[in-house]
Backbone as JSON, one array per atom type, in Angstrom:
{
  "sequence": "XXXXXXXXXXXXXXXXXXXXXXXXXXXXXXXXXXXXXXXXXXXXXXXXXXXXXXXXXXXXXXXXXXXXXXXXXXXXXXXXXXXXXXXXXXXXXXXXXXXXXXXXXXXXXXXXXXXXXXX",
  "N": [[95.35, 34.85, -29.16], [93.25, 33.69, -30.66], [92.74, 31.44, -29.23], [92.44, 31.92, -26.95], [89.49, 33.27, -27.44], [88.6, 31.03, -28.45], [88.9, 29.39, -26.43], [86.74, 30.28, -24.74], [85.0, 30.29, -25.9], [84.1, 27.14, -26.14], [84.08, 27.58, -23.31], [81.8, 29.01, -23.22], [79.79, 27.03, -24.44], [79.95, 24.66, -23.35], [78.43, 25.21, -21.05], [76.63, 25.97, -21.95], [75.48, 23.88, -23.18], [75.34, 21.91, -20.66], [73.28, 23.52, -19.51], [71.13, 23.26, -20.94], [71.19, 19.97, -20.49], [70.1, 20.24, -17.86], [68.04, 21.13, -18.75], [66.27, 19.24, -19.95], [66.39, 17.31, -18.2], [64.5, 18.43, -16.27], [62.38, 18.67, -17.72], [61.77, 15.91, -18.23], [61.01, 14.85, -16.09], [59.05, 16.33, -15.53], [57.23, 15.7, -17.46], [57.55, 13.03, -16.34], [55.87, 13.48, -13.63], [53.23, 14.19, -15.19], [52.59, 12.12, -16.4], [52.11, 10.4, -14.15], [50.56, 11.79, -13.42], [48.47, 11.93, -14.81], [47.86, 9.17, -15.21], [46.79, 8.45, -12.19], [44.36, 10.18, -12.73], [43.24, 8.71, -14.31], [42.93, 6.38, -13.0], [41.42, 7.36, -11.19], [39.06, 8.11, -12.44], [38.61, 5.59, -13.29], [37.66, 4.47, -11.34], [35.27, 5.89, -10.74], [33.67, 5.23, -12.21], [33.0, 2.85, -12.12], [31.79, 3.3, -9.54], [29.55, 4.6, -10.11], [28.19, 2.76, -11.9], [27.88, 0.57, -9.79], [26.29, 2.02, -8.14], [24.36, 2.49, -9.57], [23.23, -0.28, -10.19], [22.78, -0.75, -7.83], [20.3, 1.14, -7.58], [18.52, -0.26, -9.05], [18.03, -2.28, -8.01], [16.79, -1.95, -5.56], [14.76, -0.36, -6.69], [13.24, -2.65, -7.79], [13.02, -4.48, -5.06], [11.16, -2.13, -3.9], [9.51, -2.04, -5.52], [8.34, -4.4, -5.2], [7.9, -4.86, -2.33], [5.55, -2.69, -2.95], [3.64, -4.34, -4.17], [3.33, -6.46, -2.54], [1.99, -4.91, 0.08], [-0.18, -3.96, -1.35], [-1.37, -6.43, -1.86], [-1.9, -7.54, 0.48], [-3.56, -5.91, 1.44], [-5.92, -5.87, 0.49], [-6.36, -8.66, 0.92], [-6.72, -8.06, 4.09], [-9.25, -6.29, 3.44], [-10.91, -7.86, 2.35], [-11.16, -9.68, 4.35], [-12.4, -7.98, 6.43], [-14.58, -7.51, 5.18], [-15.76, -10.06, 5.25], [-16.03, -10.48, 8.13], [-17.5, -8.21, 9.2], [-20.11, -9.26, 7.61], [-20.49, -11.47, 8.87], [-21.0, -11.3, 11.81], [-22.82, -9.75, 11.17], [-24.92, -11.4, 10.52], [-24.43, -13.08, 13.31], [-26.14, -11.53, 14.65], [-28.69, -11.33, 13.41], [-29.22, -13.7, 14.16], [-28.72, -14.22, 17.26], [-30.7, -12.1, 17.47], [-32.89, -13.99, 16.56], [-32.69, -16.0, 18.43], [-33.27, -15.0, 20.65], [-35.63, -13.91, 20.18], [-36.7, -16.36, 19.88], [-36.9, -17.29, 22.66], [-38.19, -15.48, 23.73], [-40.77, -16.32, 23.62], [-40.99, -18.54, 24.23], [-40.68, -18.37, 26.97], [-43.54, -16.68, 27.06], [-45.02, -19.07, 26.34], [-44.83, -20.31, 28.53], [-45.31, -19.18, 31.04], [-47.93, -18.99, 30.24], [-48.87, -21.52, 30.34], [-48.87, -22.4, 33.01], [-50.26, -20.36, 34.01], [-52.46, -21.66, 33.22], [-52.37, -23.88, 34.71]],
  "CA": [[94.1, 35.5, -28.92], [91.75, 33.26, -31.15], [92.71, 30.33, -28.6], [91.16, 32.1, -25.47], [88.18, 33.17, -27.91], [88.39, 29.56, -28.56], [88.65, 28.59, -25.29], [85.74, 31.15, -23.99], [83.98, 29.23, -27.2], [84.0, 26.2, -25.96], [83.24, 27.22, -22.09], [80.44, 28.54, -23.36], [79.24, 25.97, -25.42], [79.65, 23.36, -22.23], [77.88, 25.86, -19.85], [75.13, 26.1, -22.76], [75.14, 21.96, -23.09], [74.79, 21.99, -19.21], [72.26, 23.69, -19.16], [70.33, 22.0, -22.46], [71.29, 18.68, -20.15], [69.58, 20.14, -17.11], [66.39, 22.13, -18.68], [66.03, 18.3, -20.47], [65.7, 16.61, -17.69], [63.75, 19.0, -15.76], [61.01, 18.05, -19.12], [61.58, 14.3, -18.15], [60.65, 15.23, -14.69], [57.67, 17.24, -15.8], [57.19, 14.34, -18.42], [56.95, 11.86, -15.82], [54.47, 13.91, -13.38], [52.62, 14.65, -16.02], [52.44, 10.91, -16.6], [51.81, 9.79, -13.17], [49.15, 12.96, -13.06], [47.07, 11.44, -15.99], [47.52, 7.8, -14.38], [46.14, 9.22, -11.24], [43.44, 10.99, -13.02], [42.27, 7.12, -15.05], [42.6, 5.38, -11.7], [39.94, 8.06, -10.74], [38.08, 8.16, -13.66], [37.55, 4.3, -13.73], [36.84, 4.13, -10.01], [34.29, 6.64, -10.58], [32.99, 4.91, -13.31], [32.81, 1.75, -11.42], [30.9, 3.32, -8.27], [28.29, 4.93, -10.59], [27.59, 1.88, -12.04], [27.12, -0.01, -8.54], [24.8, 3.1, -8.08], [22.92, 2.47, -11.28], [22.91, -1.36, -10.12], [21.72, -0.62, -6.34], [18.62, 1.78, -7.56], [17.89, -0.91, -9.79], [17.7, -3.23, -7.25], [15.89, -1.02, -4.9], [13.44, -0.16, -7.36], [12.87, -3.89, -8.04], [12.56, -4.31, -4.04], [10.36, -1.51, -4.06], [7.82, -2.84, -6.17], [7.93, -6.14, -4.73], [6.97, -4.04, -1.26], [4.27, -2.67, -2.7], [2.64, -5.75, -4.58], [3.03, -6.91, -0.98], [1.65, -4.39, 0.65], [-1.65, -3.56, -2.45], [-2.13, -7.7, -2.03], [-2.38, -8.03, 2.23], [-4.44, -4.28, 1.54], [-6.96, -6.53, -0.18], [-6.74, -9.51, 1.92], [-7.56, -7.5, 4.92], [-10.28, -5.77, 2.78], [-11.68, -9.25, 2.31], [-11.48, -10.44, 6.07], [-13.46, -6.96, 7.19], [-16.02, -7.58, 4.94], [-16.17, -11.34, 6.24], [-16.28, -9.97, 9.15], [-18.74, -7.72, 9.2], [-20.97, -10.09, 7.8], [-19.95, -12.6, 10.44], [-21.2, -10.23, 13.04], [-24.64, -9.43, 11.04], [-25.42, -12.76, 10.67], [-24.19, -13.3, 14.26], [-26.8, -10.4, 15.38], [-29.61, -11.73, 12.97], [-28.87, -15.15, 14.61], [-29.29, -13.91, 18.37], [-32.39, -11.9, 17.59], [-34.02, -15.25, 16.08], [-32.96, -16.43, 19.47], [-33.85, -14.02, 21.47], [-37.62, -14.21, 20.07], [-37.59, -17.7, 20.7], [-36.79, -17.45, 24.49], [-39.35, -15.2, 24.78], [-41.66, -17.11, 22.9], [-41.21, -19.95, 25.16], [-41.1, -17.64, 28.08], [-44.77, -16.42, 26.76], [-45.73, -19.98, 26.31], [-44.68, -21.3, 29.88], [-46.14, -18.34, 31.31], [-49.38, -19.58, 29.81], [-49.1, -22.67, 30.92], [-48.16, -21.74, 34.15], [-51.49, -19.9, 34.35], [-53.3, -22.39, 33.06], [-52.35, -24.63, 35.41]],
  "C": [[92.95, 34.61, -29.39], [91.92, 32.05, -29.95], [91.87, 30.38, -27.54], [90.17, 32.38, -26.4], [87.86, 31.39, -28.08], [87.4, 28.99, -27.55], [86.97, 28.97, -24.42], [84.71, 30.47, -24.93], [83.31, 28.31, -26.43], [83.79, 25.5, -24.26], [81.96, 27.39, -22.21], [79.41, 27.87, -23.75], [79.1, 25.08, -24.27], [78.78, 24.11, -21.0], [76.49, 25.87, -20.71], [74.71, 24.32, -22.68], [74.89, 21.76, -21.57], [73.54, 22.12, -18.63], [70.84, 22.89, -20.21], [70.15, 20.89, -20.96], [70.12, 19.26, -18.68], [68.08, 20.95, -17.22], [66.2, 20.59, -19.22], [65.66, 17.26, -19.13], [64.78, 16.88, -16.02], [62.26, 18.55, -16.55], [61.05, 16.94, -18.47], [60.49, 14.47, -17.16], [59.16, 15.23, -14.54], [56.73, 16.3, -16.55], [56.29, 13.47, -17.5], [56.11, 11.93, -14.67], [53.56, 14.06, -13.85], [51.87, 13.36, -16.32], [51.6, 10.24, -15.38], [50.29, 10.7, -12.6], [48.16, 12.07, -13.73], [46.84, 9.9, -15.45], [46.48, 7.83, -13.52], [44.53, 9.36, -11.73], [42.46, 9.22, -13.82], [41.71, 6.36, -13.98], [41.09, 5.85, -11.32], [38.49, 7.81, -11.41], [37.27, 6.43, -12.97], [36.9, 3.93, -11.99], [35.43, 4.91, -10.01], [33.55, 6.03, -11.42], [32.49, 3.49, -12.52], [31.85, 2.04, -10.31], [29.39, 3.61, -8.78], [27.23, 3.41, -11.21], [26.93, 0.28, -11.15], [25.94, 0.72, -8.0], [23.9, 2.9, -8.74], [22.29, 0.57, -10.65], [21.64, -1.94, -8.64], [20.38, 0.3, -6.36], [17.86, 0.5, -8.31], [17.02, -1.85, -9.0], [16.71, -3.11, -6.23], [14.47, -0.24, -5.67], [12.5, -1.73, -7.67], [12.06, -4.59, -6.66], [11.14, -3.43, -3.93], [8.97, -1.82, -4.48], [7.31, -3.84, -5.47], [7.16, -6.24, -3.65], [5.89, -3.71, -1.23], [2.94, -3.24, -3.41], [2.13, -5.65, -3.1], [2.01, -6.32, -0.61], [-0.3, -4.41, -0.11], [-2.15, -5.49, -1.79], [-2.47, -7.76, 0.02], [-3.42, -6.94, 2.4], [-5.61, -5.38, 1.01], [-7.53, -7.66, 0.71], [-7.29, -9.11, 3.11], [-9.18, -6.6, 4.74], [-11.37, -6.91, 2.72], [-11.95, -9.66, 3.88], [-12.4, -9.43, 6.87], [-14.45, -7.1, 6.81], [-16.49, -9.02, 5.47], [-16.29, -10.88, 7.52], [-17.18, -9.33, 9.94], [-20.47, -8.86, 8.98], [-21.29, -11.58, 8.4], [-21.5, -11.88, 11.47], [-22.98, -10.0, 12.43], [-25.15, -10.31, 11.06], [-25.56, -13.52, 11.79], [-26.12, -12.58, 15.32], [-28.32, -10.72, 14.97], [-29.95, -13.2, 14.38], [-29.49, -14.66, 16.28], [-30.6, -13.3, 18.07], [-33.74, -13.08, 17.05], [-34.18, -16.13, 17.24], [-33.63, -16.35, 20.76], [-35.53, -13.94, 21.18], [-37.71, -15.61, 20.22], [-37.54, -17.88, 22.13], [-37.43, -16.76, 24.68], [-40.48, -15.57, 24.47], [-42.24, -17.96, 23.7], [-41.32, -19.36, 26.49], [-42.44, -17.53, 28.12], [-45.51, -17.83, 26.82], [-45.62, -20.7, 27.87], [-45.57, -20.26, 30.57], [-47.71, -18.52, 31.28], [-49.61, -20.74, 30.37], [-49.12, -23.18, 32.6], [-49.62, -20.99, 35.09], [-52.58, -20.59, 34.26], [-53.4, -23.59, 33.86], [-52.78, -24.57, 36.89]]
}
C-alpha cells in the first residue's frame, strides 16, 4: 500500500515538476517579450529623441534664414526708399529745368518777333 502511495507520490511530484518546468518557461517567454518590448520601446525613444532634435536644429536654421530674409528685405526697403526720393527729385529738377527752358524759347520767340517787326 505505501508503495502505490509512493508511487502516486512521486507521479505527482513529476506532474507538479512538469508543470514548475512549463509555467518557467512560459516566464522566460514573457521574460524575453518583455525584453524585446522595452528594446522596441528605446529604439523608439532614441529615434524620437533624434527627430526632435533635427526639429530643434531645422527651426533654428529657419529662424536664422528668416532673419537673414528680413535684413534683406528692411535693407532693399530702404534702398528703394532712397532711389524714389532720387527720383522724385530727378523729375523736379527735370521740371524746374524745362520751365527755365521753356521761358527761354519764348523769350527768344518774343525777341525774334521784335525783330521781325522791326525789320
Amino acid at each position: 500500500k505505501q508503495r502505490r502511495s509512493t508511487a502516486g507520490a512521486g507521479a505527482e511530484a513529476a506532474e507538479d515538476l512538469e508543470k514548475a518546468r512549463e509555467m518557467a518557461a512560459s516566464l522566460r517567454r514573457e521574460k524575453e517579450e518583455a525584453m524585446e518590448a522595452a528594446a522596441r520601446a528605446e529604439e523608439q525613444h532614441l529615434l524620437a529623441v533624434s527627430r526632435a532634435q533635427q526639429q530643434r536644429e531645422l527651426a533654428a536654421r529657419s529662424d536664422v534664414h528668416t532673419r537673414t530674409v528680413l535684413t534683406d528685405v528692411a535693407d532693399c526697403d530702404e534702398l528703394l526708399a532712397a532711389h524714389a526720393a532720387r527720383a522724385r527729385s530727378d523729375a523736379a529738377s527735370r521740371k524746374q529745368d524745362e520751365a527755365k527752358y521753356l521761358a527761354r524759347v519764348m523769350g527768344l520767340q518774343a525777341e525774334l518777333a521784335t525783330l521781325r517787326v522791326s525789320a
